[in-house]
Coordinates of C-alpha atoms in Angstrom, one line a residue:
M1412 CA 27.4 -100.5 170.3
L1413 CA 24.4 -102.3 168.6
D1414 CA 26.0 -105.7 168.9
Q1415 CA 23.9 -108.6 167.7
S1416 CA 25.6 -111.1 169.9
T1417 CA 24.5 -109.6 173.0
S1418 CA 24.1 -112.0 175.6
Q1419 CA 20.9 -112.2 178.0
Q1420 CA 22.7 -110.6 180.9
S1421 CA 24.1 -107.4 179.6
S1422 CA 26.2 -105.1 181.8
L1423 CA 24.5 -101.9 183.2
P1424 CA 26.8 -99.6 181.1
K1425 CA 26.1 -101.6 178.0
K1426 CA 22.2 -101.4 178.7
L1427 CA 22.3 -97.6 179.3
I1428 CA 24.3 -97.1 176.0
V1429 CA 22.0 -99.2 173.8
R1430 CA 18.9 -97.3 175.4
F1431 CA 20.6 -93.9 175.0
L1432 CA 21.2 -94.6 171.3
F1433 CA 18.0 -96.0 170.8
L1434 CA 16.3 -93.1 172.3
Y1435 CA 18.6 -90.6 170.5
L1436 CA 18.0 -92.2 167.0
I1437 CA 14.0 -92.3 167.2
L1438 CA 14.2 -88.7 168.5
Y1439 CA 16.4 -87.5 165.7
I1440 CA 14.8 -89.3 163.1
Y1441 CA 11.2 -88.0 164.1
P1442 CA 10.3 -86.3 162.1
Y1443 CA 12.9 -84.4 160.2
G1444 CA 14.6 -87.8 159.2
F1445 CA 12.0 -88.6 156.9
E1446 CA 13.2 -86.8 154.0
Y1447 CA 12.4 -89.9 151.9
I1448 CA 8.8 -89.6 152.4
Y1449 CA 7.8 -86.8 150.1
A1450 CA 4.1 -87.1 150.6
L1451 CA 4.7 -86.2 154.3
D1452 CA 4.8 -82.8 155.4
T1453 CA 7.1 -82.9 158.8
N1454 CA 5.6 -79.5 160.2
D1455 CA 2.0 -81.3 160.4
I1456 CA 3.5 -84.0 162.6
S1457 CA 6.3 -82.3 164.5
F1458 CA 6.2 -81.4 168.3
W1459 CA 9.6 -80.0 168.4
E1460 CA 9.6 -76.5 167.4
G1461 CA 8.2 -74.9 170.6
I1462 CA 10.3 -76.9 173.0
T1463 CA 13.3 -76.7 170.9
I1464 CA 12.9 -72.9 171.1
W1465 CA 12.3 -72.9 174.7
F1466 CA 15.3 -75.0 175.7
G1467 CA 17.6 -73.1 173.3
E1468 CA 16.3 -69.5 175.1
T1469 CA 16.5 -71.0 178.5
V1470 CA 19.4 -73.2 178.6
L1471 CA 21.7 -71.7 175.9
D1472 CA 20.4 -68.2 176.2
W1473 CA 20.0 -67.8 172.5
E1474 CA 17.7 -65.7 170.6
F1475 CA 15.9 -67.3 167.5
S1476 CA 14.7 -65.5 164.3
E1477 CA 11.3 -66.0 162.4
N1478 CA 13.3 -68.1 159.7
L1479 CA 14.6 -71.2 162.0
W1480 CA 16.8 -72.7 159.0
K1481 CA 15.7 -76.2 160.2
G1482 CA 18.4 -78.9 158.7
F1483 CA 21.1 -76.3 158.0
D1484 CA 23.5 -76.0 160.8
S1485 CA 21.3 -73.5 162.6
K1486 CA 20.6 -72.5 166.2
Y1487 CA 17.6 -74.7 166.1
D1488 CA 19.4 -77.6 164.8
F1489 CA 22.0 -77.5 167.6
S1490 CA 19.4 -76.6 170.5
R1491 CA 17.2 -79.7 169.2
F1492 CA 20.6 -82.0 169.0
L1493 CA 21.4 -81.1 172.6
L1494 CA 17.6 -81.4 173.7
I1495 CA 17.6 -85.0 172.5
A1496 CA 20.9 -85.8 174.1
V1497 CA 19.2 -84.7 177.3
L1498 CA 16.2 -86.4 176.9
S1499 CA 17.8 -89.5 175.8
I1500 CA 20.1 -89.7 178.9
I1501 CA 17.1 -88.9 181.2
G1502 CA 15.0 -91.5 179.4
S1503 CA 17.6 -94.2 179.4
I1504 CA 18.0 -94.1 183.2
V1505 CA 14.3 -94.0 183.8
W1506 CA 14.3 -97.1 181.3
I1507 CA 16.7 -99.1 183.2
I1508 CA 14.8 -98.2 186.6
V1509 CA 11.7 -99.6 185.3
D1510 CA 13.2 -102.7 183.6
R1511 CA 14.3 -103.5 187.2
F1512 CA 10.8 -103.8 188.3
L1513 CA 9.6 -105.4 185.2
N1514 CA 12.5 -108.2 185.5
K1515 CA 12.2 -109.2 181.7
S1516 CA 15.1 -109.6 179.3
Y1517 CA 14.4 -108.3 175.8
E1518 CA 18.0 -106.8 175.1
D1519 CA 18.6 -108.9 171.8
K1520 CA 15.2 -107.7 170.5
L1521 CA 15.9 -104.0 171.3
I1522 CA 19.1 -104.2 169.6
A1523 CA 17.7 -105.9 166.5
L1524 CA 15.0 -103.0 166.4
A1525 CA 17.4 -100.4 166.8
T1526 CA 19.8 -102.0 164.2
T1527 CA 16.9 -102.4 161.7
I1528 CA 15.8 -98.7 162.2
T1529 CA 19.4 -97.5 161.4
R1530 CA 19.8 -99.6 158.4
Y1531 CA 16.7 -98.5 156.8
H1532 CA 17.2 -94.9 157.7
V1533 CA 20.8 -94.7 156.3
A1534 CA 19.7 -96.8 153.3
F1535 CA 16.8 -94.7 152.3
T1536 CA 18.8 -91.6 152.9
L1537 CA 21.9 -92.5 150.8
I1538 CA 19.7 -94.0 148.1
L1539 CA 17.8 -90.6 147.7
Y1540 CA 21.1 -88.4 147.6
G1541 CA 22.9 -90.8 145.5
M1542 CA 20.1 -90.8 142.9
V1543 CA 20.2 -86.8 143.0
K1544 CA 23.8 -87.0 142.1
V1545 CA 23.5 -89.7 139.3
F1546 CA 20.8 -87.6 137.9
P1547 CA 22.5 -84.0 138.1
L1548 CA 20.0 -82.8 140.4
Q1549 CA 21.7 -81.9 143.3
F1550 CA 24.4 -79.9 142.2
G1551 CA 22.8 -79.1 138.9
E1552 CA 24.8 -78.5 135.5
V1553 CA 27.3 -75.8 134.7
S1554 CA 25.4 -72.6 134.3
V1555 CA 26.3 -69.2 132.7
S1556 CA 26.1 -67.7 136.1
M1557 CA 28.7 -70.3 137.4
L1558 CA 31.1 -69.3 134.5
T1559 CA 30.9 -65.4 134.6
S1560 CA 31.4 -64.9 138.3
T1561 CA 35.0 -64.7 139.7
F1562 CA 36.6 -67.1 141.9
G1563 CA 36.9 -64.7 144.9
E1564 CA 33.4 -64.0 144.8
Q1565 CA 32.6 -67.6 145.7
T1566 CA 31.8 -68.9 149.3
P1567 CA 33.5 -72.2 149.8
M1568 CA 29.9 -74.0 149.5
R1569 CA 29.3 -72.3 146.0
L1570 CA 32.9 -73.3 145.3
L1571 CA 32.2 -76.9 145.7
W1572 CA 28.8 -76.8 144.2
K1573 CA 30.6 -75.4 140.9
F1574 CA 33.4 -77.9 141.1
M1575 CA 30.9 -80.8 141.4
S1576 CA 28.7 -79.6 138.7
A1577 CA 31.7 -79.1 136.4
S1578 CA 32.3 -82.9 136.3
P1579 CA 29.3 -85.1 136.1
V1580 CA 31.3 -88.3 135.7
Y1581 CA 32.7 -87.7 139.1
T1582 CA 29.5 -86.6 140.7
A1583 CA 27.7 -89.5 139.2
T1584 CA 30.2 -92.0 140.5
T1585 CA 30.1 -90.7 144.0
G1586 CA 26.2 -91.2 143.5
W1587 CA 26.4 -94.7 142.6
V1588 CA 28.7 -95.4 145.3
E1589 CA 25.9 -94.1 147.8
V1590 CA 23.3 -95.8 146.2
T1591 CA 25.1 -99.3 146.1
G1592 CA 25.9 -99.0 149.7
G1593 CA 22.2 -98.0 150.5
L1594 CA 20.9 -101.0 148.6
L1595 CA 23.1 -103.2 150.4
L1596 CA 22.0 -102.0 153.8
L1597 CA 18.4 -103.2 153.0
F1598 CA 19.4 -106.7 153.5
R1599 CA 20.8 -108.3 156.7
R1600 CA 23.1 -110.6 155.0
T1601 CA 24.9 -107.6 153.0
T1602 CA 24.9 -105.2 155.8
F1603 CA 28.5 -105.4 156.4
L1604 CA 29.4 -104.9 152.8
G1605 CA 26.9 -102.0 152.6
A1606 CA 28.0 -100.4 155.8
T1607 CA 31.5 -100.5 154.7
I1608 CA 30.7 -98.9 151.3
C1609 CA 28.7 -96.1 153.1
F1610 CA 31.6 -95.7 155.6
V1611 CA 33.8 -94.8 152.6
A1612 CA 31.3 -92.5 151.1
M1613 CA 30.2 -90.7 154.4
T1614 CA 33.9 -90.1 155.4
N1615 CA 34.4 -88.2 151.9
V1616 CA 31.1 -86.5 152.4
V1617 CA 31.7 -85.5 156.1
L1618 CA 35.5 -84.1 155.0
I1619 CA 34.0 -82.3 152.2
D1620 CA 30.9 -80.7 154.1
I1621 CA 33.5 -79.5 156.7
G1622 CA 36.3 -78.4 154.7
Y1623 CA 34.0 -76.3 152.2
D1624 CA 31.6 -75.1 155.3
V1625 CA 28.5 -76.8 153.6
T1626 CA 25.6 -76.0 155.8
V1627 CA 24.5 -79.7 156.3
K1628 CA 27.6 -80.6 158.5
M1629 CA 26.0 -82.1 161.5
F1630 CA 23.4 -83.9 159.2
A1631 CA 26.3 -85.8 157.5
I1632 CA 28.1 -86.1 160.8
H1633 CA 24.8 -88.0 162.1
L1634 CA 24.7 -90.2 159.1
F1635 CA 28.3 -91.1 159.5
L1636 CA 28.0 -92.1 163.1
M1637 CA 25.0 -94.3 162.4
V1638 CA 27.2 -96.1 159.8
L1639 CA 29.9 -96.5 162.6
I1640 CA 27.3 -98.0 164.6
L1641 CA 26.4 -100.6 162.1
L1642 CA 30.0 -101.3 161.9
V1643 CA 30.7 -101.8 165.6
P1644 CA 29.7 -105.4 165.8
H1645 CA 32.1 -106.2 163.0
L1646 CA 35.0 -104.5 164.7
K1647 CA 36.6 -107.7 166.0
R1648 CA 36.4 -109.1 162.3
I1649 CA 37.8 -106.3 160.7
V1650 CA 40.9 -106.2 163.6
S1651 CA 41.3 -110.0 162.9
F1652 CA 41.4 -110.0 159.4
F1653 CA 43.1 -106.8 158.4
L1654 CA 45.6 -106.5 161.3
L1655 CA 46.1 -110.1 162.7
Q1656 CA 45.5 -111.8 159.6
Q1657 CA 43.5 -114.4 161.3
P1658 CA 40.0 -115.7 160.5
D1659 CA 36.8 -115.0 162.6
A1660 CA 33.4 -116.0 162.7
P1661 CA 30.9 -113.7 160.6
V1662 CA 28.5 -111.6 162.9
Q1663 CA 24.8 -112.5 162.2
F1664 CA 22.4 -109.8 162.4
R1665 CA 19.3 -111.0 163.9
P1666 CA 16.0 -110.7 162.0
L1667 CA 13.3 -108.1 163.6
F1668 CA 10.5 -110.5 162.8
S1669 CA 11.4 -114.1 163.8
G1670 CA 9.6 -117.0 165.2
E1671 CA 6.3 -118.7 163.7
K1672 CA 5.8 -118.6 159.9
W1673 CA 3.1 -115.8 160.1
V1674 CA 5.5 -113.4 162.0
T1675 CA 8.2 -113.9 159.6
L1676 CA 5.6 -113.5 156.4
T1677 CA 4.3 -110.4 158.4
G1678 CA 7.6 -109.0 158.3
R1679 CA 8.5 -109.6 154.7
I1680 CA 5.0 -108.1 153.7
A1681 CA 5.8 -104.9 155.8
K1682 CA 9.1 -104.7 154.3
G1683 CA 7.9 -105.2 150.8
I1684 CA 5.3 -102.4 151.1
L1685 CA 7.9 -99.9 152.8
L1686 CA 9.9 -100.2 149.9
V1687 CA 7.3 -100.2 147.1
L1688 CA 6.3 -96.7 148.9
F1689 CA 9.8 -95.5 149.0
V1690 CA 10.6 -96.4 145.3
I1691 CA 7.1 -94.8 144.2
T1692 CA 7.5 -91.5 146.2
T1693 CA 11.2 -91.3 145.4
W1694 CA 10.6 -91.6 141.7
E1695 CA 7.7 -89.2 141.4
E1696 CA 9.9 -86.4 143.2
I1697 CA 13.1 -87.2 141.2
S1698 CA 11.2 -87.8 137.8
G1699 CA 9.4 -84.2 138.2
R1700 CA 13.1 -82.6 139.0
I1701 CA 14.6 -84.6 136.0
D1702 CA 11.6 -83.3 133.5
M1703 CA 12.4 -79.7 134.7
Q1704 CA 16.1 -79.9 134.4
M1705 CA 16.0 -81.7 130.9
D1706 CA 13.7 -78.9 129.6
T1707 CA 15.1 -77.8 126.5
S1708 CA 12.7 -75.2 125.4
T1709 CA 14.9 -72.0 126.6
H1710 CA 18.2 -73.4 125.5
F1711 CA 18.1 -71.5 122.3
I1712 CA 18.1 -68.2 124.5
R1713 CA 20.1 -69.6 127.2
G1714 CA 23.2 -67.4 127.8
Y1715 CA 24.7 -64.5 129.6
Y1716 CA 24.3 -61.1 127.7
E1717 CA 26.9 -58.5 128.8
V1718 CA 25.2 -55.0 127.9
E1719 CA 27.2 -52.9 125.4
E1720 CA 24.4 -50.2 124.9
F1721 CA 21.5 -49.3 127.1
N1722 CA 19.0 -46.6 126.2
I1723 CA 15.9 -45.3 127.7
I1724 CA 14.2 -43.8 124.8
G1725 CA 13.4 -40.1 125.6
D1726 CA 15.7 -40.1 128.5
S1727 CA 19.1 -38.3 127.7
T1728 CA 20.6 -38.9 131.1
A1729 CA 20.0 -42.8 130.7
S1730 CA 23.6 -43.3 129.0
S1731 CA 25.5 -42.5 132.0
V1732 CA 26.9 -45.6 133.5
D1733 CA 26.1 -44.2 137.1
D1734 CA 22.4 -44.6 136.6
A1735 CA 21.4 -47.4 138.8
R1736 CA 18.5 -48.1 136.4
N1737 CA 20.9 -49.2 133.6
W1738 CA 21.5 -52.9 132.9
K1739 CA 24.9 -54.3 133.2
A1740 CA 24.2 -57.6 132.1
L1741 CA 21.2 -60.2 131.6
S1742 CA 21.4 -63.9 132.6
I1743 CA 18.8 -66.0 131.0
S1744 CA 18.1 -69.7 132.1
E1745 CA 21.0 -69.5 134.4
L1746 CA 20.3 -72.3 136.7
S1747 CA 19.8 -75.7 135.0
Y1748 CA 17.1 -77.0 137.7
R1749 CA 15.2 -73.4 137.2
P1750 CA 15.5 -73.1 133.1
N1751 CA 12.8 -70.3 133.4
L1752 CA 14.8 -68.0 135.5
L1753 CA 16.0 -64.6 134.2
R1754 CA 18.3 -62.5 136.2
I1755 CA 18.9 -58.8 135.5
I1756 CA 22.2 -57.2 137.0
T1757 CA 22.0 -53.4 137.3
M1758 CA 25.1 -51.1 137.2
D1759 CA 25.2 -50.9 140.9
D1760 CA 25.7 -55.0 140.8
E1761 CA 22.1 -55.5 142.3
S1762 CA 20.6 -58.6 140.9
K1763 CA 16.8 -58.8 140.2
F1764 CA 15.3 -62.2 139.5
Y1765 CA 12.3 -63.0 137.3
Q1766 CA 10.7 -65.9 135.4
F1767 CA 10.0 -65.9 131.8
E1768 CA 8.3 -67.7 128.9
A1769 CA 9.9 -67.8 125.4
D1770 CA 8.4 -67.4 122.3
S1771 CA 10.8 -68.3 119.5
V1772 CA 8.5 -67.8 116.6
E1773 CA 7.7 -64.2 117.6
G1774 CA 11.2 -63.6 119.3
R1775 CA 9.6 -62.4 122.5
L1776 CA 10.1 -62.9 126.2
K1777 CA 7.2 -62.7 128.6
I1778 CA 8.7 -61.6 131.9
Q1779 CA 7.1 -61.9 135.3
D1780 CA 8.0 -61.3 138.9
I1781 CA 9.6 -64.4 140.2
Y1782 CA 6.6 -65.3 142.3
G1783 CA 4.4 -64.9 139.3
D1784 CA 2.1 -62.3 141.1
S1785 CA 2.0 -60.0 138.1
S1786 CA 3.1 -59.4 134.5
E1787 CA 6.0 -57.1 134.5
F1788 CA 6.8 -56.4 131.1
D1789 CA 7.5 -58.1 127.4
M1790 CA 10.8 -57.9 125.8
R1791 CA 11.4 -58.6 122.0
Y1792 CA 14.9 -60.0 121.0
E1793 CA 16.8 -59.9 117.8
E1794 CA 19.9 -61.5 116.7
L1795 CA 22.2 -58.7 114.8
E1796 CA 24.6 -59.9 112.1
N1797 CA 27.6 -59.3 114.2
G1798 CA 26.5 -62.0 116.7
K1799 CA 25.1 -59.7 119.2
M1800 CA 21.7 -59.4 120.6
K1801 CA 19.2 -56.4 120.8
F1802 CA 16.5 -56.5 123.4
S1803 CA 13.6 -53.9 123.3
G1804 CA 10.3 -53.4 125.4
I1805 CA 8.9 -51.4 128.1
Q1806 CA 9.7 -51.9 131.6
L1807 CA 8.0 -49.9 134.5
G1808 CA 6.9 -47.1 131.9
D1809 CA 10.5 -46.9 130.4
T1810 CA 10.9 -48.0 126.8
L1811 CA 14.2 -49.6 126.6
E1812 CA 16.5 -50.5 123.8
V1813 CA 19.7 -53.0 124.8
T1814 CA 22.3 -54.2 122.8
T1815 CA 24.5 -56.9 124.2
G1816 CA 27.2 -59.3 123.5
V1817 CA 26.3 -63.0 123.9
K1818 CA 28.4 -65.8 126.0
K1819 CA 26.6 -69.2 125.8
V1820 CA 27.8 -72.0 128.2
G1821 CA 29.8 -73.8 125.6
D1822 CA 31.8 -70.6 124.9
F1823 CA 34.0 -71.0 128.0
E1824 CA 37.1 -73.3 128.1
L1825 CA 35.8 -75.3 131.2
T1826 CA 32.7 -76.4 129.3
S1827 CA 34.2 -76.9 125.9
S1828 CA 37.7 -78.6 126.7
G1829 CA 36.2 -81.9 127.7
I1830 CA 38.4 -85.0 129.0
K1831 CA 41.7 -85.3 126.9
W1832 CA 43.3 -88.7 127.3
I1833 CA 46.2 -87.5 124.9
R1834 CA 47.5 -84.0 125.6
D1835 CA 50.1 -83.3 122.8

C-alpha cells in the first residue's frame, strides 16, 4: 500500500488507504509499541485506558476487570484495536476533506514518513525480540520444574516454552534471523532484503503463536502485517522475477529527509542519535537479565527434591500423607531467569513460592516471602551418604526434619543426551 513510486495525483481510494494506514500505525504504536525504549513508562504518557474501557463497555458491552492485561490478547487490546480502526477511518475521511481545501500535494512525503516509521518500528522490535532469543532470555533454560512436570499438565503455550528452551541452538538461530532482518530494515537500500527475511521470520512466529495459543497473537499479527506493507511496493518485482522470470526495475524508497545538505545532515544526525539510544537502553536491559541468568551462585543447590520423609518434631500426626502441611517436593532455583526462586509443593499439590539466599559454607538457606516483606524461616541442609538430602529448620513455629531424594537438571535424558550425529 505504501508505494514509493506514487504519482502526484493519487486516486481517492488510494489516498484514503494511505491515510488510514498512517493513522492506524501511529495510534497503534503510541505508546505501547515503544517496548524498545526501556527508560519510558508507557503508563505515564498513555491516554488510552479511559477511552478504551468506555468504548468496550459502550459499543461491545464488555466488562473489564482491574487487571487489564495490556498487550496479552485481552478484552482491553481488542477494544483498543477496534477503537483505533474507527478513529483511523474517521480521521482519514476528515483528512481527505481538509486536503480538498488546502489543495496541496504531499503524498510522496506522507508515504516516505509512514514507511520510515514502519521500518524502524519493525526493526527495533525484531532486534529486541531476536536478542532475547540469541541470549536464552525469552524462553529461559530447561529447569527442574519443566523436567518434573507431566506432558498432560502443560498448556499449549507452556509446552512451546519448554520446546524452545530445550534447544538453545534452534532458539538462537531464530533469534539471529530476526536480528538480521531487523538490522537490514534500518537502511533504505536493504529494506527489501530485510523485509523478506522478516516476512519468513514473522510467518513462523504467527503460525506458532496461533497454533500454541500464545497470548501475544495480535501483537505478532500486527508486526506481520507491517512487514507485508513494506513488501507491497516490491510485489510487481516479486511476480516478475519468480513467476514471469522477467527483469524489473528496483523500487527506490524515498529518503525522509532530502533536499538541501543541512536537511540531509539533520536527518542523519537524528538517525544516529536514535540508534545510539536504542543500543544503550536495549543493552542495559538485556545485560541485566543476562547477569541474572548467568548467576551460578545457587547452582550447587539447584534441583528438584522429592520428599521421602517429612517430620514435624513433637507432632505424631504429621507423618500422615493426608496432612496438607506436609511437603511433597521442594524445587530450588527452578527458573533460570529467577535463580533465587524456591517452590514448596505440599501434599495437596499447592505451590508456595519464596526467594532465598544460600550459604554454602554454613549449609543454610535463608528463605523469605517472594515479595521480600518479611523473613519466613531458615533451613539447614545436609547431603547424606546415600545421595539424599536432609533439610531441617523451623517454619511457622513447627520444627521440621525433611529427607529427600535429589534430581538435578543434568539427571534427565532430555538434558543429558545432547546432539548425536551417529546413532549406532
